[in-house]
mmCIF file of C-alpha atoms and ligand atoms in Angstrom:
data_model
loop_
_atom_site.group_PDB
_atom_site.id
_atom_site.type_symbol
_atom_site.label_atom_id
_atom_site.label_comp_id
_atom_site.label_asym_id
_atom_site.label_seq_id
_atom_site.Cartn_x
_atom_site.Cartn_y
_atom_site.Cartn_z
ATOM 1 C CA MET Q 1 29.218 -6.189 -17.707
ATOM 2 C CA GLU Q 2 28.190 -5.689 -14.103
ATOM 3 C CA ARG Q 3 30.004 -4.726 -10.944
ATOM 4 C CA LEU Q 4 30.987 -7.709 -8.852
ATOM 5 C CA GLN Q 5 29.297 -6.484 -5.662
ATOM 6 C CA LYS Q 6 26.069 -5.977 -7.599
ATOM 7 C CA VAL Q 7 26.149 -9.503 -9.008
ATOM 8 C CA ILE Q 8 26.687 -10.932 -5.493
ATOM 9 C CA ALA Q 9 23.911 -8.789 -4.036
ATOM 10 C CA GLU Q 10 21.494 -9.703 -6.816
ATOM 11 C CA ALA Q 11 22.125 -13.389 -6.272
ATOM 12 C CA GLY Q 12 20.707 -12.763 -2.778
ATOM 13 C CA ILE Q 13 23.887 -13.797 -0.978
ATOM 14 C CA ALA Q 14 24.535 -10.519 0.805
ATOM 15 C CA SER Q 15 23.570 -6.870 0.772
ATOM 16 C CA ARG Q 16 25.583 -4.618 -1.523
ATOM 17 C CA ARG Q 17 27.589 -3.347 1.456
ATOM 18 C CA LYS Q 18 28.245 -6.860 2.805
ATOM 19 C CA ALA Q 19 29.256 -7.955 -0.683
ATOM 20 C CA GLU Q 20 31.851 -5.174 -0.749
ATOM 21 C CA GLU Q 21 33.262 -6.432 2.552
ATOM 22 C CA LEU Q 22 33.433 -9.980 1.205
ATOM 23 C CA ILE Q 23 35.379 -8.716 -1.805
ATOM 24 C CA LYS Q 24 37.769 -6.620 0.312
ATOM 25 C CA ASN Q 25 38.334 -9.572 2.628
ATOM 26 C CA GLY Q 26 39.401 -11.818 -0.250
ATOM 27 C CA LYS Q 27 36.383 -14.111 -0.065
ATOM 28 C CA VAL Q 28 35.397 -13.688 -3.688
ATOM 29 C CA LYS Q 29 36.871 -15.409 -6.713
ATOM 30 C CA VAL Q 30 36.217 -14.732 -10.374
ATOM 31 C CA ASN Q 31 37.170 -17.583 -12.701
ATOM 32 C CA GLY Q 32 39.239 -19.085 -9.907
ATOM 33 C CA GLU Q 33 41.165 -15.925 -9.046
ATOM 34 C CA VAL Q 34 40.701 -13.921 -5.843
ATOM 35 C CA ILE Q 35 39.496 -10.412 -6.640
ATOM 36 C CA THR Q 36 39.762 -7.674 -4.013
ATOM 37 C CA THR Q 37 39.048 -4.698 -6.268
ATOM 38 C CA LEU Q 38 35.681 -3.099 -5.641
ATOM 39 C CA GLY Q 39 33.902 -2.374 -8.874
ATOM 40 C CA PHE Q 40 35.597 -5.201 -10.757
ATOM 41 C CA LYS Q 41 33.356 -5.947 -13.732
ATOM 42 C CA VAL Q 42 32.092 -9.379 -14.654
ATOM 43 C CA ASN Q 43 29.893 -10.687 -17.420
ATOM 44 C CA SER Q 44 27.271 -13.411 -17.387
ATOM 45 C CA SER Q 45 29.715 -16.161 -18.399
ATOM 46 C CA ASP Q 46 32.212 -15.409 -15.586
ATOM 47 C CA ARG Q 47 32.290 -17.911 -12.711
ATOM 48 C CA VAL Q 48 31.819 -16.048 -9.454
ATOM 49 C CA GLU Q 49 32.511 -17.853 -6.181
ATOM 50 C CA VAL Q 50 31.848 -16.548 -2.680
ATOM 51 C CA ASN Q 51 33.552 -18.487 0.100
ATOM 52 C CA ASP Q 52 34.439 -21.095 -2.557
ATOM 53 C CA LYS Q 53 30.810 -21.586 -3.467
ATOM 54 C CA LEU Q 54 29.668 -20.891 -7.000
ATOM 55 C CA ILE Q 55 26.832 -18.398 -7.090
ATOM 56 C CA GLU Q 56 23.802 -19.263 -9.121
ATOM 57 C CA LYS Q 57 22.203 -16.544 -11.103
ATOM 58 C CA GLU Q 58 18.460 -16.560 -10.772
ATOM 59 C CA ALA Q 59 16.392 -16.300 -13.905
ATOM 60 C CA LYS Q 60 14.517 -13.005 -13.985
ATOM 61 C CA GLU Q 61 10.850 -13.171 -13.119
ATOM 62 C CA TYR Q 62 8.142 -10.535 -13.504
ATOM 63 C CA TYR Q 63 4.630 -10.576 -12.092
ATOM 64 C CA LEU Q 64 1.540 -8.404 -11.992
ATOM 65 C CA LEU Q 65 -0.563 -8.975 -8.886
ATOM 66 C CA ASN Q 66 -3.999 -7.678 -8.014
ATOM 67 C CA LYS Q 67 -3.109 -7.006 -4.406
ATOM 68 C CA PRO Q 68 -5.870 -7.745 -1.899
ATOM 69 C CA ARG Q 69 -6.530 -5.700 1.242
ATOM 70 C CA GLY Q 70 -4.793 -6.650 4.457
ATOM 71 C CA VAL Q 71 -1.464 -7.655 2.928
ATOM 72 C CA ILE Q 72 1.844 -5.857 3.489
ATOM 73 C CA THR Q 73 3.823 -4.704 0.451
ATOM 74 C CA SER Q 74 7.102 -6.224 1.580
ATOM 75 C CA THR Q 75 9.046 -9.477 1.556
ATOM 76 C CA SER Q 76 8.796 -9.960 5.337
ATOM 77 C CA ASP Q 77 6.997 -8.466 8.321
ATOM 78 C CA ASP Q 78 8.173 -8.285 11.921
ATOM 79 C CA LYS Q 79 4.567 -8.601 13.141
ATOM 80 C CA ASP Q 80 4.061 -11.742 11.075
ATOM 81 C CA ARG Q 81 1.352 -10.261 8.902
ATOM 82 C CA LYS Q 82 0.836 -11.633 5.417
ATOM 83 C CA VAL Q 83 3.198 -10.164 2.795
ATOM 84 C CA VAL Q 84 2.639 -9.855 -0.958
ATOM 85 C CA THR Q 85 5.457 -12.203 -1.940
ATOM 86 C CA GLU Q 86 3.615 -15.056 -0.161
ATOM 87 C CA LEU Q 87 0.873 -14.746 -2.756
ATOM 88 C CA ILE Q 88 3.193 -15.650 -5.637
ATOM 89 C CA ASP Q 89 4.169 -19.241 -6.225
ATOM 90 C CA THR Q 90 7.925 -19.009 -6.806
ATOM 91 C CA THR Q 91 11.187 -19.867 -5.091
ATOM 92 C CA SER Q 92 12.958 -16.827 -6.561
ATOM 93 C CA ARG Q 93 13.717 -13.856 -4.362
ATOM 94 C CA ILE Q 94 11.179 -11.497 -5.838
ATOM 95 C CA TYR Q 95 10.156 -8.231 -4.213
ATOM 96 C CA PRO Q 96 7.500 -5.602 -4.823
ATOM 97 C CA VAL Q 97 8.216 -2.663 -7.108
ATOM 98 C CA GLY Q 98 7.158 0.359 -5.064
ATOM 99 C CA ARG Q 99 4.426 -0.003 -2.498
ATOM 100 C CA LEU Q 100 0.728 -0.011 -1.826
ATOM 101 C CA ASP Q 101 -0.662 0.525 1.672
ATOM 102 C CA TYR Q 102 -1.878 -2.403 3.774
ATOM 103 C CA ASP Q 103 -5.496 -1.502 2.999
ATOM 104 C CA THR Q 104 -4.955 -0.486 -0.655
ATOM 105 C CA THR Q 105 -5.810 -2.970 -3.389
ATOM 106 C CA GLY Q 106 -4.887 -3.272 -7.043
ATOM 107 C CA ALA Q 107 -2.007 -3.322 -9.509
ATOM 108 C CA LEU Q 108 1.366 -4.201 -8.050
ATOM 109 C CA LEU Q 109 4.452 -5.394 -9.937
ATOM 110 C CA LEU Q 110 6.920 -7.848 -8.415
ATOM 111 C CA THR Q 111 10.270 -8.969 -9.752
ATOM 112 C CA ASN Q 112 13.807 -10.055 -8.898
ATOM 113 C CA ASP Q 113 15.182 -7.742 -11.601
ATOM 114 C CA GLY Q 114 16.620 -4.633 -9.962
ATOM 115 C CA VAL Q 115 17.113 -2.843 -13.255
ATOM 116 C CA PHE Q 116 13.457 -3.328 -14.187
ATOM 117 C CA ALA Q 117 12.341 -2.141 -10.727
ATOM 118 C CA ASN Q 118 14.486 0.981 -10.996
ATOM 119 C CA ILE Q 119 13.100 1.880 -14.392
ATOM 120 C CA VAL Q 120 9.517 1.564 -13.136
ATOM 121 C CA MET Q 121 10.191 3.631 -10.015
ATOM 122 C CA HIS Q 122 12.521 6.264 -11.406
ATOM 123 C CA PRO Q 123 10.863 9.706 -11.589
ATOM 124 C CA SER Q 124 12.179 10.260 -15.129
ATOM 125 C CA THR Q 125 10.095 7.289 -16.352
ATOM 126 C CA ASN Q 126 7.068 9.339 -15.305
ATOM 127 C CA MET Q 127 4.926 6.235 -14.954
ATOM 128 C CA GLU Q 128 1.203 6.958 -14.831
ATOM 129 C CA LYS Q 129 -0.642 5.569 -11.812
ATOM 130 C CA VAL Q 130 -4.415 5.506 -11.887
ATOM 131 C CA TYR Q 131 -6.320 5.123 -8.621
ATOM 132 C CA LEU Q 132 -9.985 4.797 -7.775
ATOM 133 C CA ALA Q 133 -10.759 6.428 -4.445
ATOM 134 C CA LYS Q 134 -13.956 6.227 -2.434
ATOM 135 C CA LEU Q 135 -14.240 9.393 -0.396
ATOM 136 C CA GLU Q 136 -16.278 10.295 2.629
ATOM 137 C CA GLY Q 137 -18.210 13.372 1.533
ATOM 138 C CA ILE Q 138 -19.120 14.976 -1.760
ATOM 139 C CA ILE Q 139 -16.210 16.469 -3.656
ATOM 140 C CA LYS Q 140 -16.742 19.689 -5.656
ATOM 141 C CA GLY Q 141 -15.133 21.193 -8.749
ATOM 142 C CA GLU Q 142 -13.150 23.649 -6.679
ATOM 143 C CA GLN Q 143 -11.445 20.872 -4.711
ATOM 144 C CA ILE Q 144 -10.830 18.867 -7.875
ATOM 145 C CA ASN Q 145 -9.136 21.914 -9.387
ATOM 146 C CA LYS Q 146 -6.883 22.200 -6.350
ATOM 147 C CA LEU Q 147 -5.748 18.606 -6.902
ATOM 148 C CA LYS Q 148 -4.987 19.393 -10.541
ATOM 149 C CA ASN Q 149 -3.200 22.659 -9.797
ATOM 150 C CA GLY Q 150 -0.909 21.054 -7.261
ATOM 151 C CA ILE Q 151 -0.683 20.168 -3.589
ATOM 152 C CA LYS Q 152 2.440 20.553 -1.525
ATOM 153 C CA LEU Q 153 3.549 17.269 0.068
ATOM 154 C CA ASP Q 154 7.003 16.715 1.601
ATOM 155 C CA ASN Q 155 8.017 20.122 0.211
ATOM 156 C CA LYS Q 156 7.189 18.960 -3.283
ATOM 157 C CA LEU Q 157 4.393 20.171 -5.525
ATOM 158 C CA VAL Q 158 2.437 17.161 -6.733
ATOM 159 C CA LYS Q 159 -0.351 17.389 -9.273
ATOM 160 C CA ALA Q 160 -3.072 15.053 -10.397
ATOM 161 C CA SER Q 161 -2.802 14.929 -14.170
ATOM 162 C CA ARG Q 162 -6.441 13.791 -14.374
ATOM 163 C CA VAL Q 163 -9.320 13.706 -11.926
ATOM 164 C CA LYS Q 164 -12.630 12.151 -12.943
ATOM 165 C CA LEU Q 165 -15.676 12.219 -10.730
ATOM 166 C CA LYS Q 166 -17.214 8.816 -11.410
ATOM 167 C CA LYS Q 167 -20.108 8.783 -8.983
ATOM 168 C CA VAL Q 168 -21.725 10.794 -6.213
ATOM 169 C CA ASP Q 169 -24.055 9.193 -3.684
ATOM 170 C CA ASN Q 170 -25.946 11.835 -1.754
ATOM 171 C CA THR Q 171 -27.728 9.326 0.475
ATOM 172 C CA THR Q 172 -24.544 7.727 1.791
ATOM 173 C CA ASN Q 173 -22.542 10.975 1.336
ATOM 174 C CA LYS Q 174 -19.743 9.344 -0.670
ATOM 175 C CA SER Q 175 -17.873 10.203 -3.860
ATOM 176 C CA LEU Q 176 -16.054 7.880 -6.218
ATOM 177 C CA VAL Q 177 -13.102 9.571 -7.917
ATOM 178 C CA GLU Q 178 -10.537 8.354 -10.420
ATOM 179 C CA ILE Q 179 -7.252 10.177 -10.002
ATOM 180 C CA THR Q 180 -4.074 9.910 -12.058
ATOM 181 C CA ILE Q 181 -0.690 10.772 -10.570
ATOM 182 C CA HIS Q 182 2.897 10.309 -11.683
ATOM 183 C CA GLU Q 183 4.936 10.282 -8.483
ATOM 184 C CA GLY Q 184 4.957 7.628 -5.785
ATOM 185 C CA LEU Q 185 5.251 9.460 -2.467
ATOM 186 C CA ASN Q 186 4.204 7.665 0.680
ATOM 187 C CA HIS Q 187 0.396 7.627 1.046
ATOM 188 C CA GLN Q 188 0.319 10.172 -1.751
ATOM 189 C CA VAL Q 189 -3.300 9.773 -2.862
ATOM 190 C CA LYS Q 190 -4.694 9.681 0.675
ATOM 191 C CA ARG Q 191 -2.665 12.746 1.628
ATOM 192 C CA MET Q 192 -3.704 14.652 -1.497
ATOM 193 C CA PHE Q 193 -7.374 14.091 -0.705
ATOM 194 C CA GLU Q 194 -6.834 14.853 3.011
ATOM 195 C CA SER Q 195 -5.286 18.161 2.028
ATOM 196 C CA VAL Q 196 -8.526 19.204 0.297
ATOM 197 C CA GLY Q 197 -10.594 17.920 3.226
ATOM 198 C CA PHE Q 198 -11.519 14.338 2.310
ATOM 199 C CA HIS Q 199 -10.874 11.055 4.000
ATOM 200 C CA VAL Q 200 -10.198 8.147 1.613
ATOM 201 C CA GLU Q 201 -12.281 5.220 2.718
ATOM 202 C CA LYS Q 202 -11.180 2.795 0.030
ATOM 203 C CA LEU Q 203 -8.358 2.954 -2.463
ATOM 204 C CA THR Q 204 -7.494 0.764 -5.386
ATOM 205 C CA ARG Q 205 -4.795 1.159 -8.029
ATOM 206 C CA GLU Q 206 -6.445 0.357 -11.324
ATOM 207 C CA ARG Q 207 -3.348 0.758 -13.426
ATOM 208 C CA ILE Q 208 0.383 1.402 -13.290
ATOM 209 C CA GLY Q 209 1.815 2.341 -16.680
ATOM 210 C CA ILE Q 210 0.650 -0.278 -19.190
ATOM 211 C CA PHE Q 211 -0.431 -2.732 -16.464
ATOM 212 C CA ASP Q 212 -4.062 -2.869 -15.391
ATOM 213 C CA VAL Q 213 -5.761 -5.515 -13.296
ATOM 214 C CA LYS Q 214 -9.113 -5.671 -15.116
ATOM 215 C CA ASN Q 215 -8.626 -9.372 -15.854
ATOM 216 C CA LEU Q 216 -7.275 -10.353 -12.446
ATOM 217 C CA LYS Q 217 -9.445 -11.078 -9.429
ATOM 218 C CA SER Q 218 -8.286 -9.939 -6.010
ATOM 219 C CA GLY Q 219 -5.215 -12.006 -5.061
ATOM 220 C CA GLU Q 220 -4.700 -13.278 -8.616
ATOM 221 C CA TYR Q 221 -1.526 -12.629 -10.550
ATOM 222 C CA ARG Q 222 0.071 -13.317 -13.899
ATOM 223 C CA ARG Q 223 3.555 -13.285 -15.361
ATOM 224 C CA LEU Q 224 4.440 -10.362 -17.591
ATOM 225 C CA THR Q 225 5.013 -11.206 -21.239
ATOM 226 C CA PRO Q 226 8.509 -10.732 -22.726
ATOM 227 C CA LYS Q 227 7.003 -7.933 -24.844
ATOM 228 C CA GLU Q 228 5.791 -6.100 -21.707
ATOM 229 C CA VAL Q 229 9.228 -6.410 -20.087
ATOM 230 C CA GLN Q 230 10.763 -5.086 -23.278
ATOM 231 C CA ILE Q 231 8.436 -2.071 -23.243
ATOM 232 C CA ILE Q 232 9.597 -1.187 -19.706
ATOM 233 C CA TYR Q 233 13.246 -1.584 -20.761
ATOM 234 C CA SER Q 234 12.589 0.762 -23.682
ATOM 235 C CA TYR Q 235 11.956 3.565 -21.121
ATOM 236 C CA LYS Q 236 15.531 3.228 -19.866
ATOM 237 C CA ASP Q 237 17.687 6.339 -20.382
ATOM 238 C CA LYS Q 238 14.793 8.191 -21.974
HETATM 239 N N1 URA X 1 -1.440 6.486 -2.314
HETATM 240 C C1 URA X 1 -1.869 6.120 -1.087
HETATM 241 O O1 URA X 1 -2.288 6.953 -0.311
HETATM 242 N N2 URA X 1 -1.803 4.822 -0.772
HETATM 243 C C2 URA X 1 -1.377 3.873 -1.600
HETATM 244 O O2 URA X 1 -1.356 2.708 -1.247
HETATM 245 C C3 URA X 1 -0.925 4.266 -2.865
HETATM 246 C C4 URA X 1 -0.974 5.579 -3.199
#
């Protein structure tokens, strides 16, 4: 059973708030009867009409994209830049789960399933995110320890659960570092490295939870398997 305003919002007809107005204004019928009670619960076999039009429930879709550089993690952009949803061949109203910066590449999930998206993003799910960062400069053990011990960002202490120095190039003065975090603050990885004195030149997310992009070229995507969706749902209420 789901709340009526949620069902309307998820069908893409109106925002949750607009859906509430539609209900209050008597524009919504369930099984032919006008319902003006907010929070009225419906199930998947109930017929929901908005302005006398039956709403169609979209089938749930789930994708893993290897996001290229120069694409916005959004469903639309006011400056008309390319957005990630344009890369997926579907007519469903999918949206990205969380975000990667314009210049960040790698693993990004997209779906039209709000419950799935919430599970992935909720802090209690504690989803591991593994990034590969190319830094300007040579990072030392002391700075790596600072990242592991915790950095204060937005008044929150965030820690890297793992930091692996993959490569150091003394001639170009660059370091390649794999860093694992659990939160998803804005520009978190770049800001963590900035706070120990390093500019991130390139950033790619190699993995989010169980989803890595080893077998996807830049811009390629695949549908998640039912088993993978089930694994994410198994994290619910944990
Ligand atoms: N951290 C960043 O700084 N940028 C991203 O895109 C993702 C994580």
